[in-house]
XYZ file of C-alpha atoms in Angstrom:
295
model
C -8.930 3.594 -37.649
C -10.795 6.567 -39.082
C -9.627 10.178 -38.595
C -6.240 9.230 -37.112
C -3.966 8.411 -40.081
C -2.199 5.064 -40.214
C 1.180 4.163 -41.663
C 1.056 1.428 -44.273
C 4.444 0.079 -45.360
C 2.766 -1.517 -48.406
C 2.081 1.916 -49.894
C 4.968 2.832 -52.253
C 4.692 6.475 -51.217
C 4.967 5.676 -47.478
C 8.578 4.898 -46.477
C 9.145 3.413 -43.037
C 9.581 6.193 -40.517
C 9.046 6.991 -36.855
C 5.608 7.587 -35.434
C 3.998 11.029 -35.829
C 4.000 13.431 -32.871
C 1.224 12.946 -30.294
C 0.580 16.525 -29.280
C -0.885 19.545 -31.062
C 1.686 21.588 -32.919
C 1.759 24.953 -34.572
C 0.854 25.182 -38.227
C 3.643 23.929 -40.491
C 6.694 26.067 -41.061
C 9.422 25.772 -43.648
C 11.749 24.304 -41.003
C 9.345 21.527 -39.952
C 9.864 18.242 -41.812
C 6.771 16.525 -43.215
C 5.206 13.681 -41.282
C 6.043 10.131 -42.419
C 3.965 9.023 -45.391
C 2.370 12.452 -45.811
C 2.381 12.305 -49.621
C 0.581 8.964 -49.631
C -2.019 10.157 -47.128
C -2.595 13.448 -48.960
C -3.127 11.543 -52.220
C -5.688 9.369 -50.442
C -7.500 12.473 -49.138
C -7.499 13.913 -52.659
C -8.982 10.756 -54.166
C -11.558 10.247 -51.425
C -12.779 13.846 -51.643
C -12.962 13.601 -55.439
C -15.110 10.446 -55.146
C -17.337 12.131 -52.563
C -17.957 15.183 -54.773
C -18.485 13.039 -57.859
C -21.192 11.162 -55.944
C -22.744 14.327 -54.476
C -23.017 16.072 -57.857
C -24.348 12.883 -59.441
C -26.952 12.574 -56.684
C -28.054 16.182 -57.093
C -28.257 15.676 -60.847
C -30.635 12.710 -60.557
C -32.628 13.973 -57.593
C -33.194 17.589 -58.637
C -32.988 17.722 -62.440
C -36.333 17.698 -64.323
C -35.464 14.442 -66.115
C -34.687 12.743 -62.770
C -36.581 12.662 -59.508
C -37.476 16.325 -59.935
C -36.815 17.560 -56.404
C -39.491 17.628 -53.754
C -39.703 16.998 -50.041
C -37.960 13.616 -50.044
C -35.079 14.652 -52.283
C -32.907 16.008 -49.474
C -33.628 12.983 -47.306
C -32.576 10.651 -50.114
C -29.482 12.726 -50.814
C -28.559 12.738 -47.125
C -28.977 8.980 -46.803
C -26.791 8.372 -49.829
C -24.072 10.825 -48.820
C -24.016 9.565 -45.223
C -23.684 5.940 -46.305
C -20.968 6.796 -48.830
C -19.061 8.887 -46.304
C -18.995 6.038 -43.784
C -17.892 3.604 -46.508
C -15.075 5.909 -47.629
C -13.861 6.355 -44.058
C -13.594 2.598 -43.440
C -12.091 1.872 -46.879
C -8.378 1.143 -47.235
C -7.519 4.689 -48.433
C -9.729 6.104 -45.669
C -7.909 4.109 -42.999
C -4.597 5.173 -44.492
C -5.292 8.912 -44.439
C -7.790 9.015 -41.583
C -10.706 9.754 -43.929
C -11.243 13.414 -43.016
C -12.686 14.581 -46.389
C -13.491 17.921 -44.772
C -11.090 20.812 -44.063
C -13.090 21.791 -40.969
C -12.731 18.265 -39.552
C -8.972 18.379 -40.164
C -8.735 21.681 -38.274
C -10.891 20.371 -35.431
C -8.721 17.263 -35.053
C -5.590 19.422 -35.039
C -7.005 21.593 -32.270
C -8.070 18.472 -30.358
C -4.494 17.192 -30.480
C -5.412 14.201 -32.658
C -3.660 15.385 -35.828
C -0.185 16.901 -36.360
C -0.264 20.593 -37.222
C 2.444 20.317 -39.883
C 0.128 18.084 -41.955
C -2.849 20.461 -41.905
C -2.036 22.544 -45.001
C -1.240 19.540 -47.277
C -4.526 17.933 -46.227
C -6.492 21.119 -46.924
C -4.907 21.470 -50.366
C -5.652 17.824 -51.167
C -9.288 18.095 -50.053
C -10.029 21.331 -51.924
C -8.321 20.184 -55.120
C -10.153 16.859 -54.878
C -13.403 18.800 -54.633
C -12.667 20.595 -57.911
C -11.645 17.410 -59.717
C -14.637 15.408 -58.468
C -17.065 18.148 -59.518
C -15.414 18.392 -62.933
C -15.611 14.604 -63.402
C -19.336 14.675 -62.660
C -19.818 17.241 -65.420
C -17.763 15.075 -67.751
C -19.884 12.010 -66.950
C -23.370 13.571 -67.048
C -22.878 16.320 -69.616
C -24.374 19.826 -69.879
C -27.271 19.078 -67.507
C -24.817 19.379 -64.606
C -23.786 22.943 -65.444
C -27.279 24.351 -65.971
C -30.042 25.040 -63.444
C -31.343 23.555 -61.240
C -28.193 21.434 -60.763
C -25.495 24.099 -61.329
C -22.697 21.718 -60.354
C -24.558 21.029 -57.050
C -23.599 24.417 -55.627
C -25.097 24.971 -52.162
C -27.536 27.853 -51.714
C -29.574 28.926 -48.667
C -33.337 28.588 -48.668
C -35.777 31.500 -48.667
C -35.465 33.760 -45.647
C -31.984 32.562 -44.705
C -29.430 35.364 -44.604
C -25.667 35.000 -44.503
C -25.507 35.343 -40.713
C -28.091 32.627 -40.142
C -26.271 30.264 -42.499
C -22.924 30.908 -40.808
C -24.513 30.248 -37.405
C -26.096 26.988 -38.609
C -22.902 25.745 -40.247
C -20.804 26.712 -37.225
C -23.230 25.077 -34.804
C -23.148 21.775 -36.672
C -19.340 21.686 -36.757
C -19.060 22.692 -33.095
C -21.328 19.791 -32.205
C -19.329 17.520 -34.505
C -16.100 18.501 -32.736
C -17.654 17.540 -29.399
C -18.824 14.250 -30.899
C -15.349 13.510 -32.274
C -13.741 14.250 -28.922
C -16.142 11.943 -27.117
C -15.776 9.065 -29.586
C -11.997 9.348 -29.908
C -11.664 9.083 -26.146
C -12.531 5.373 -26.068
C -11.646 2.403 -28.300
C -15.289 1.448 -28.800
C -16.080 5.017 -29.848
C -13.276 4.967 -32.387
C -14.714 1.801 -33.913
C -18.190 3.249 -34.405
C -17.002 6.748 -35.336
C -17.326 6.407 -39.165
C -20.904 5.215 -38.840
C -21.773 7.952 -36.356
C -20.357 10.549 -38.761
C -22.407 9.049 -41.591
C -25.640 9.174 -39.569
C -25.044 12.759 -38.417
C -24.269 13.832 -42.000
C -27.430 12.175 -43.325
C -29.603 13.884 -40.705
C -27.970 17.250 -41.249
C -28.551 17.180 -45.021
C -32.115 15.920 -44.643
C -33.103 18.536 -42.036
C -31.083 21.622 -42.950
C -30.635 20.996 -46.678
C -33.892 22.789 -47.628
C -33.143 25.574 -45.109
C -29.494 26.616 -44.802
C -28.245 24.466 -47.676
C -26.793 21.690 -45.524
C -23.106 21.789 -46.414
C -20.997 21.752 -43.192
C -17.955 21.025 -45.353
C -15.900 23.709 -47.128
C -14.783 21.108 -49.685
C -18.441 20.327 -50.449
C -18.931 23.905 -51.650
C -15.485 24.743 -53.040
C -15.497 22.816 -56.331
C -19.171 23.414 -57.168
C -18.885 27.148 -56.416
C -15.837 27.580 -58.631
C -17.150 25.579 -61.580
C -20.642 27.080 -61.413
C -19.273 30.641 -61.322
C -20.940 31.357 -57.952
C -18.053 31.945 -55.525
C -19.923 34.646 -53.613
C -21.048 32.332 -50.795
C -17.742 30.554 -50.378
C -16.944 32.643 -47.312
C -20.249 31.604 -45.728
C -19.995 27.864 -46.369
C -16.250 27.869 -45.750
C -15.967 30.232 -42.797
C -18.953 28.887 -40.851
C -17.695 25.289 -40.550
C -14.147 26.433 -39.768
C -15.344 28.772 -37.008
C -17.539 26.047 -35.563
C -14.771 23.434 -35.661
C -12.284 25.705 -33.880
C -14.884 26.837 -31.333
C -15.981 23.277 -30.594
C -12.396 22.115 -30.129
C -11.756 25.115 -27.878
C -14.757 24.206 -25.748
C -13.431 20.673 -25.411
C -10.066 22.074 -24.281
C -11.747 24.259 -21.654
C -13.842 21.382 -20.292
C -10.844 19.066 -20.344
C -8.742 21.619 -18.468
C -11.356 22.041 -15.755
C -11.795 18.301 -15.371
C -8.044 17.840 -15.236
C -7.695 20.526 -12.570
C -10.448 18.904 -10.521
C -8.914 15.458 -10.792
C -5.453 16.768 -9.927
C -6.834 18.087 -6.643
C -8.054 14.620 -5.646
C -5.771 11.927 -4.240
C -6.854 8.325 -4.217
C -5.380 6.100 -1.530
C -5.324 2.332 -1.574
C -5.783 0.673 1.816
C -2.352 0.575 3.431
C -0.691 2.151 0.410
C 0.521 5.552 -0.818
C -1.733 8.040 -2.609
C -2.406 7.200 -6.258
C -2.956 9.992 -8.707
C -5.858 9.817 -11.143
C -5.165 8.441 -14.615
C -4.044 10.548 -17.542
C -6.624 12.659 -19.363
C -8.408 11.191 -22.358
C -6.253 13.107 -24.833
C -3.249 10.918 -24.037
C -5.133 8.004 -25.590
C -5.486 9.742 -28.962
C -2.501 8.536 -30.920
C -2.054 10.091 -34.389
C -0.278 7.838 -36.789
C -1.696 4.595 -35.395
C -4.594 2.641 -36.928
């Protein structure tokens, strides 16, 4: 199942171990032991993010370079369709099911705040995703040659369109991730939602790139910008394309917690009574059905 990591005994790096905790935890400390199979899952996140960035840079190379498609109005739509389809495929792949297929530090943080991911695994996942971004971007340059490092490709670094200041970009990136956190919470609440979640994420990603790509840049993923910004020598906007999604993910998860708390308080005040029987309390909140560590 995507986003909630699964234990696979067949993986040589995943020894048999008890199930991961089912409640949000503080960020990892030196005293907290790693979750079972963490190394295997972090390696999967590294590889998946590297493949994603290799594909993104390759797509930008052929869609925006003069000897390729040459840019234009349909370029972002084509890029979005390709990235969305690839993202869904990576999430449902074997490595994606093993790690949860986050491929985005902001998504990892949102899932932690939603209680769907153990806090002690957050930092290893972030390191794996960001390092995978660098390696995938570097591999694209190795495959396609000098055209990747020069304009207009520039290692597929994300830049805002004309008239978009830093504040507007941060607001756009944060808004998309806040909405994504709400979407994740809604889909993770039900088994059918968990089954369609990878495809929903792919569709939302495709639309976001197609619509906001020519405007704000259309990143919504700190790992999407990290490798290209470092290798292109343009780290100045890292705080915009990194901070915006993180702020939005945390804010969206916080909104879910507030709504969930109010609903829980309202349900706790209601008693259901079967005919001739004692009062029956309402069922557990939806969060109890999110089980990290299970496929």
